[in-house]
mmCIF file of C-alpha atoms in Angstrom:
data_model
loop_
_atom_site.group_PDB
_atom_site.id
_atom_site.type_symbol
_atom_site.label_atom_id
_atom_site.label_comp_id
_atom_site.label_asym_id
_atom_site.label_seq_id
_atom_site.Cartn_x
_atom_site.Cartn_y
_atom_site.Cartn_z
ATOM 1 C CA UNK A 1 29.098 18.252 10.641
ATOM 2 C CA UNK A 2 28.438 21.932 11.196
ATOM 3 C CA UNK A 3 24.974 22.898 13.113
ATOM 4 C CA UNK A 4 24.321 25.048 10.136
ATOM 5 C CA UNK A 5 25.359 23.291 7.126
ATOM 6 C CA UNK A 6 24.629 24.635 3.413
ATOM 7 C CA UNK A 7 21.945 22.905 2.586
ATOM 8 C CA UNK A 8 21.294 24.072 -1.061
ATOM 9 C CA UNK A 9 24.819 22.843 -1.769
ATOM 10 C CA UNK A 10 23.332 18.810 -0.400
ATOM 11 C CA UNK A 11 20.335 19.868 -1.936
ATOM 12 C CA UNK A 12 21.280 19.958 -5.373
ATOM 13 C CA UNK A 13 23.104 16.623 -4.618
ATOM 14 C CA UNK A 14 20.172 14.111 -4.097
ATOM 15 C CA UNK A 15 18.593 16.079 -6.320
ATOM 16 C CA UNK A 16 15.343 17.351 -4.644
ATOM 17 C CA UNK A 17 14.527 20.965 -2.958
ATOM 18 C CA UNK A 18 12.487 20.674 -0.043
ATOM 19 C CA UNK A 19 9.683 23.121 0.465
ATOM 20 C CA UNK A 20 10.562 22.931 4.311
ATOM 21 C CA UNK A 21 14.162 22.549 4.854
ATOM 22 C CA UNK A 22 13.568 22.220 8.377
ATOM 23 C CA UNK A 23 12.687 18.402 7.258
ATOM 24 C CA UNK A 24 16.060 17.925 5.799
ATOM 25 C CA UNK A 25 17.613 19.284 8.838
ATOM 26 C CA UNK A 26 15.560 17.028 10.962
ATOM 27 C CA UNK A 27 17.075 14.178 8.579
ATOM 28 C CA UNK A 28 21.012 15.041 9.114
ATOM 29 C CA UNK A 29 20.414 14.877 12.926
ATOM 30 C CA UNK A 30 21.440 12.010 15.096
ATOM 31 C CA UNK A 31 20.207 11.216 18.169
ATOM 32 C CA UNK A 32 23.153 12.182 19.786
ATOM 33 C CA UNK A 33 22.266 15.252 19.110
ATOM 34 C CA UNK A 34 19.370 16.033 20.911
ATOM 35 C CA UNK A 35 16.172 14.984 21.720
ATOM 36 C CA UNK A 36 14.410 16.284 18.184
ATOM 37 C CA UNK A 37 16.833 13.922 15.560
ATOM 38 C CA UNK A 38 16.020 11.370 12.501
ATOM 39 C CA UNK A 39 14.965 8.485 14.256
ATOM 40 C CA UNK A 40 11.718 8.395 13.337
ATOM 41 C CA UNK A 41 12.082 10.002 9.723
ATOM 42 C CA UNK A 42 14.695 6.875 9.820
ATOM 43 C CA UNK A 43 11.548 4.535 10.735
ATOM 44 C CA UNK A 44 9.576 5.707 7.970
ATOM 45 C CA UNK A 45 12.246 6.003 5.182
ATOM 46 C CA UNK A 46 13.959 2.166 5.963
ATOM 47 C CA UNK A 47 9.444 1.322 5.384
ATOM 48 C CA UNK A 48 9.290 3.211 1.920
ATOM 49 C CA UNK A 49 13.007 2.299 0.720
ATOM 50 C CA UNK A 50 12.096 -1.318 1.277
ATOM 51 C CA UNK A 51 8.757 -1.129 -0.996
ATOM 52 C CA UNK A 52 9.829 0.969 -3.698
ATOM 53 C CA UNK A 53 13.242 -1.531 -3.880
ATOM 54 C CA UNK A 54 11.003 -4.520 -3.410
ATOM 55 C CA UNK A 55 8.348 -3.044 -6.348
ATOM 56 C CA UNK A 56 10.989 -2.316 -8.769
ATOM 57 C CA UNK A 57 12.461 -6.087 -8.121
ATOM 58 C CA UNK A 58 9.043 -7.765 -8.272
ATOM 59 C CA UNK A 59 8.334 -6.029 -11.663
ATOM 60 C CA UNK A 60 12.016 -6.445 -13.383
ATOM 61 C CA UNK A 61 12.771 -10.688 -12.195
ATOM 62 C CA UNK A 62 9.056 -11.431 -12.954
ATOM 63 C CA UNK A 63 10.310 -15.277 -12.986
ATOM 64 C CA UNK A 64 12.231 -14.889 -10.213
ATOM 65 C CA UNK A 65 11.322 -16.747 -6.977
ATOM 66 C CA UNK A 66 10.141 -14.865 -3.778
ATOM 67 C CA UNK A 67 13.562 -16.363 -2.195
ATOM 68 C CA UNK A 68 15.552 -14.640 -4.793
ATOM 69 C CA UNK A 69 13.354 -11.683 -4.777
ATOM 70 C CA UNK A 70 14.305 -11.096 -0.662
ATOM 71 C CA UNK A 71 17.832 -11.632 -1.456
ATOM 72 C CA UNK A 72 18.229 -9.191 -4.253
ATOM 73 C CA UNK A 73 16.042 -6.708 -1.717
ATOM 74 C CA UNK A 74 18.674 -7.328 1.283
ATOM 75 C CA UNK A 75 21.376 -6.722 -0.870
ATOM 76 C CA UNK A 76 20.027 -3.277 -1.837
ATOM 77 C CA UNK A 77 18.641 -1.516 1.009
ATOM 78 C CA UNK A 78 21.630 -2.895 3.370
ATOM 79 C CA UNK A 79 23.069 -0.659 6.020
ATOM 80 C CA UNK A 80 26.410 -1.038 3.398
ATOM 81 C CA UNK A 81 25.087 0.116 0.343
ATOM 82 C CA UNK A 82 23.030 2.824 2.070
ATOM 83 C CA UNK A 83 26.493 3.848 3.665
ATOM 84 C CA UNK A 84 27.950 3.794 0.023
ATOM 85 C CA UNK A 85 24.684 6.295 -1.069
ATOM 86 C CA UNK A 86 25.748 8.429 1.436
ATOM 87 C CA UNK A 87 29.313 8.858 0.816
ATOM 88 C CA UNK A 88 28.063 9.995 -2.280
ATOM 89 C CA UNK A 89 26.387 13.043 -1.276
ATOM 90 C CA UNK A 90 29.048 13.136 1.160
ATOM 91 C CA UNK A 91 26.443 13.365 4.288
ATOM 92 C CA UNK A 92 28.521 13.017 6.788
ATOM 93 C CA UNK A 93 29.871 16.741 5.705
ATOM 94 C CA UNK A 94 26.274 17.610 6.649
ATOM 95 C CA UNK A 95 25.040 15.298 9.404
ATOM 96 C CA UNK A 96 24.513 17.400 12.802
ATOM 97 C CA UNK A 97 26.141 15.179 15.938
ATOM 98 C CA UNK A 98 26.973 15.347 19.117
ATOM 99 C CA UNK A 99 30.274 15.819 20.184
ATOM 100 C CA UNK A 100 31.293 12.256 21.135
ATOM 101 C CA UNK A 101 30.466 11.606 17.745
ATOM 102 C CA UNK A 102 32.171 13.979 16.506
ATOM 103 C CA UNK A 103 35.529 13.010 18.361
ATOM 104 C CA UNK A 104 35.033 9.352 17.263
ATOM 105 C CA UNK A 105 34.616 10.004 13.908
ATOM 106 C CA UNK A 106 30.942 8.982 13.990
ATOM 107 C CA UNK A 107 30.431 11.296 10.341
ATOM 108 C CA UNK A 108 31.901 8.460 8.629
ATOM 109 C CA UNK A 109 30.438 5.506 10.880
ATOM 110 C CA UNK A 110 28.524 3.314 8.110
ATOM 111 C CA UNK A 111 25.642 2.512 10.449
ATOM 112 C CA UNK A 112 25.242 6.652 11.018
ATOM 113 C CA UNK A 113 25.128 7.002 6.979
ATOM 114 C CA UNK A 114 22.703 4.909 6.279
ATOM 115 C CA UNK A 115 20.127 5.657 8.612
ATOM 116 C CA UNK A 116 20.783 9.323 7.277
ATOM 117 C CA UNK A 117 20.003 8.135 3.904
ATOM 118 C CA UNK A 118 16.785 6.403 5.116
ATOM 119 C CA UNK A 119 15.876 9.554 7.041
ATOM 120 C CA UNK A 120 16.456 11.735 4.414
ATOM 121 C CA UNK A 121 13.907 9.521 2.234
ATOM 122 C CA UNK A 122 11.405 9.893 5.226
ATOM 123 C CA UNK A 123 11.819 13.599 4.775
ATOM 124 C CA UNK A 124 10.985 13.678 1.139
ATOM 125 C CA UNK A 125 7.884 11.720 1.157
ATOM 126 C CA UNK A 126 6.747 13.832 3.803
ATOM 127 C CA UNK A 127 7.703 17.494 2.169
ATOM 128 C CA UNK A 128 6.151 15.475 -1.033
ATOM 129 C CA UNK A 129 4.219 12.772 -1.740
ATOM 130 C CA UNK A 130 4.566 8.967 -2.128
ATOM 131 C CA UNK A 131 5.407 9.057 -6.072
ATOM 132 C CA UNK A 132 7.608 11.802 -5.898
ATOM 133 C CA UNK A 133 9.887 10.079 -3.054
ATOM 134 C CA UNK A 134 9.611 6.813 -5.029
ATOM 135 C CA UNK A 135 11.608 8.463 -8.127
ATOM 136 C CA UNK A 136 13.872 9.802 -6.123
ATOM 137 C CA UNK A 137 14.760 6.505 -4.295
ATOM 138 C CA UNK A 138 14.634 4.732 -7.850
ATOM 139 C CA UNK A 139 17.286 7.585 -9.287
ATOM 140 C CA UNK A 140 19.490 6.882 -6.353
ATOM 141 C CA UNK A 141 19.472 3.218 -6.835
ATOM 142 C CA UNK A 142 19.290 3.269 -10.497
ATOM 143 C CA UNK A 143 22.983 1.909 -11.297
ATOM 144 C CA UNK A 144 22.874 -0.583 -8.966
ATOM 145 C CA UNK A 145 19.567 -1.840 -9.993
ATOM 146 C CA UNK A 146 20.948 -1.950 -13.699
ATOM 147 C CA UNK A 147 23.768 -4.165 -12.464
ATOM 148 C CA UNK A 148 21.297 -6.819 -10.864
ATOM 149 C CA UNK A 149 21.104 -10.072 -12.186
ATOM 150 C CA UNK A 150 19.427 -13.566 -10.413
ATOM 151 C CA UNK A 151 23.331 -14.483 -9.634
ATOM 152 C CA UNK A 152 23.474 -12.080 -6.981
ATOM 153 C CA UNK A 153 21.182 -13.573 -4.609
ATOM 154 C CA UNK A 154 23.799 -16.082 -3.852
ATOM 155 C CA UNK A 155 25.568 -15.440 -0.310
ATOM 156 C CA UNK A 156 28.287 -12.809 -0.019
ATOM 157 C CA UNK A 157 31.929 -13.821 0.009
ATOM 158 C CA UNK A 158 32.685 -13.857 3.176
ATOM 159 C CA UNK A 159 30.198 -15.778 4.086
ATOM 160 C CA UNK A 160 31.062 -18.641 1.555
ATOM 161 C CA UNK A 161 34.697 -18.677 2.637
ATOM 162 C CA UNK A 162 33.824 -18.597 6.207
ATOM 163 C CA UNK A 163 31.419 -21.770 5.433
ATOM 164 C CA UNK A 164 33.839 -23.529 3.333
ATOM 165 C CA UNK A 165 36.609 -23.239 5.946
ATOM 166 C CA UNK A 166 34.545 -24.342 8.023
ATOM 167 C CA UNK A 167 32.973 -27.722 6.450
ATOM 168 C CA UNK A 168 36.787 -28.498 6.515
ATOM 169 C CA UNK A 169 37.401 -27.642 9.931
ATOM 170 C CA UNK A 170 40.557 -24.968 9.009
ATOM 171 C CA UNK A 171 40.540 -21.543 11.714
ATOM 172 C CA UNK A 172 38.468 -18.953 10.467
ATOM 173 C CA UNK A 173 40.418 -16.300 8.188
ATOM 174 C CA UNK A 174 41.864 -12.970 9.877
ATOM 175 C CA UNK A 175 40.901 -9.822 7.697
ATOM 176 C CA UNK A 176 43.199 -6.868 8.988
ATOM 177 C CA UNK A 177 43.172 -3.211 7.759
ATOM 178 C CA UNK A 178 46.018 -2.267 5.950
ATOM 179 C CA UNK A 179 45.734 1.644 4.783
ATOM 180 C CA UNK A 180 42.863 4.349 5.119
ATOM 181 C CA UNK A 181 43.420 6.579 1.878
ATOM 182 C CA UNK A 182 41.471 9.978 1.194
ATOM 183 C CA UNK A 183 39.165 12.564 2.678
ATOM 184 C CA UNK A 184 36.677 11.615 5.255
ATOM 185 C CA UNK A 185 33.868 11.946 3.128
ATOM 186 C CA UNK A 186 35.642 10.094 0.387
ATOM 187 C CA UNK A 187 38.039 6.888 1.676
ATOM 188 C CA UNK A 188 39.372 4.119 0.473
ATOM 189 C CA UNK A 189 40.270 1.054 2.787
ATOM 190 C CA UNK A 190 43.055 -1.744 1.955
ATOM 191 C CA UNK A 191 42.595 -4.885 3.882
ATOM 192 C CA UNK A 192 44.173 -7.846 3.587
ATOM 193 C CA UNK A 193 42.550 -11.812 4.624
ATOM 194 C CA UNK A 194 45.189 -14.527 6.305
ATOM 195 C CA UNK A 195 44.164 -17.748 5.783
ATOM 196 C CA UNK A 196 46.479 -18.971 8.565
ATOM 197 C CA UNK A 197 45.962 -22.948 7.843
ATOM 198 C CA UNK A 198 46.119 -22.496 3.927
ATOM 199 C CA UNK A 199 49.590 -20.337 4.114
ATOM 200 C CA UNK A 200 47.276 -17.580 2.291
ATOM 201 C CA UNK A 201 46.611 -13.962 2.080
ATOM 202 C CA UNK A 202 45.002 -12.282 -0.075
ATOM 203 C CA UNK A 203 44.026 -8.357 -0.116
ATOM 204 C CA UNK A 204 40.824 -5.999 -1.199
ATOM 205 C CA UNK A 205 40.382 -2.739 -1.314
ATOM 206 C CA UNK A 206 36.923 -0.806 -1.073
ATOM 207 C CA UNK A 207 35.024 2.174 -0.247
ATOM 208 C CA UNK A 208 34.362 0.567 3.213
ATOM 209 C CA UNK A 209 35.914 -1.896 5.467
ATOM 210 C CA UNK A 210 33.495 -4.253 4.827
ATOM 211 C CA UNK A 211 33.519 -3.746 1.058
ATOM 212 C CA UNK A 212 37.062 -4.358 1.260
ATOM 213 C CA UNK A 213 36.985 -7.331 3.271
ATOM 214 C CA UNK A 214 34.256 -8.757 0.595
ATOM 215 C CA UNK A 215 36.939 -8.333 -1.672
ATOM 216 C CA UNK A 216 39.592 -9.516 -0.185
ATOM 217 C CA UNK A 217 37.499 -13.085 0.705
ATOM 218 C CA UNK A 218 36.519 -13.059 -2.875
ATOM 219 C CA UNK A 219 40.108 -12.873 -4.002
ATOM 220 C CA UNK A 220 40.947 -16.175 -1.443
ATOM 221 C CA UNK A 221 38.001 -18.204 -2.850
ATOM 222 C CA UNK A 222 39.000 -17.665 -6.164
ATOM 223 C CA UNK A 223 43.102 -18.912 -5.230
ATOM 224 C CA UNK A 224 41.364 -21.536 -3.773
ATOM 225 C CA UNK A 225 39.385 -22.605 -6.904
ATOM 226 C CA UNK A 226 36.192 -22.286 -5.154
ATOM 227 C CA UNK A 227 35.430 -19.133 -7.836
ATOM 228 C CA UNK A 228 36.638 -18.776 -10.882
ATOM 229 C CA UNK A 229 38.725 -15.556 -12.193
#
């Protein structure tokens, strides 16, 4: 959040040292700002996140379906698990913002994190070259590729439980935030689902609202036998 933030520190995080830092810099500054910020490192980083993903998918589900192929790909370079990325390297303790932004907390807005991320990719293909930015976006995806499988191109859980309340005509469920816990950079959110019509409520708990309202609509399919345990 500072204008002059210790870069070798963030550096040393994602794991790459920039020949021009000013590109990194560029990277960790939002539009609100000033007029010079990440947008357009944003545009080109959300292009070559979306191949290399889409490349590594293609070549490791070689009998999966193009279908199944897009889903796996939206569920990996989402604004959510680009957020997640950048909680990681705890960006927001570097991103450079305006002071609205700073008042409202925009250093830990999800949407702001993951376009950081995406810049910050635009900024290493440019300071490198395509197959050095391509490792480094394969690194920082690595444990979540491992943990792929053709199962998870089925829809998320809110979106089933939204969909099966709905085929029965029952009120749409009410997810509420219960708790924030931990450091800016680093928090964990309790929320809890009412299913209002069922007499139900479950509860999730993730490293983002919407994480933790994916579990908590998880944890209401499965007490209502849609899922299993």
């Amino acid at each position: 959040m500072s204008s002059q933030p210790d870069l070798d520190h963030l550096q040393r995080r994602i794991g790459y040292q920039f020949r021009s830092p000013e590109r990194l810099m560029l990277a960790l500054t939002h539009r609100s700002f000033g007029n010079q910020n990440n947008e357009r490192l944003e545009f080109l980083g959300d292009s070559i996140v979306n191949m290399v993903i889409a490349e590594n998918l293609f070549l490791s589900f070689d009998k999966a379906r193009e279908g199944h192929l897009s889903r796996l790909r939206a569920r990996m370079v989402k604004g959510v698990t680009l957020a997640e990325i950048g909680r990681e390297f705890e960006l927001g303790s570097y991103m450079r913002l305006g002071s609205g932004e700073l008042k409202s907390g925009g250093f830990r807005r999800e949407s702001i994190l993951a376009d950081a991320v995406e810049a910050v990719i635009g900024a290493i293909y440019l300071d490198s070259d395509f197959y050095t930015c391509r490792e480094q976006v394969l690194r920082w995806f690595e444990h979540r590729l491992e943990q792929l499988d053709l199962q998870d191109t089925q829809k998320d859980p809110k979106t089933r439980l939204q969909e099966y309340l709905q085929s029965r005509q029952f009120p749409l469920p009410i997810y509420d935030v219960i708790s924030v816990d931990g450091e800016a950079h680093n928090q964990t959110f309790h929320v809890s689902c009412v299913l209002a019509s069922l007499d139900r409520k479950t509860s999730g708990i993730g490293s983002s609202r919407r994480v933790a309202e994916q579990e908590a609509a998880r944890s209401a399919l499965k007490q209502l036998g849609v899922e299993t345990p």
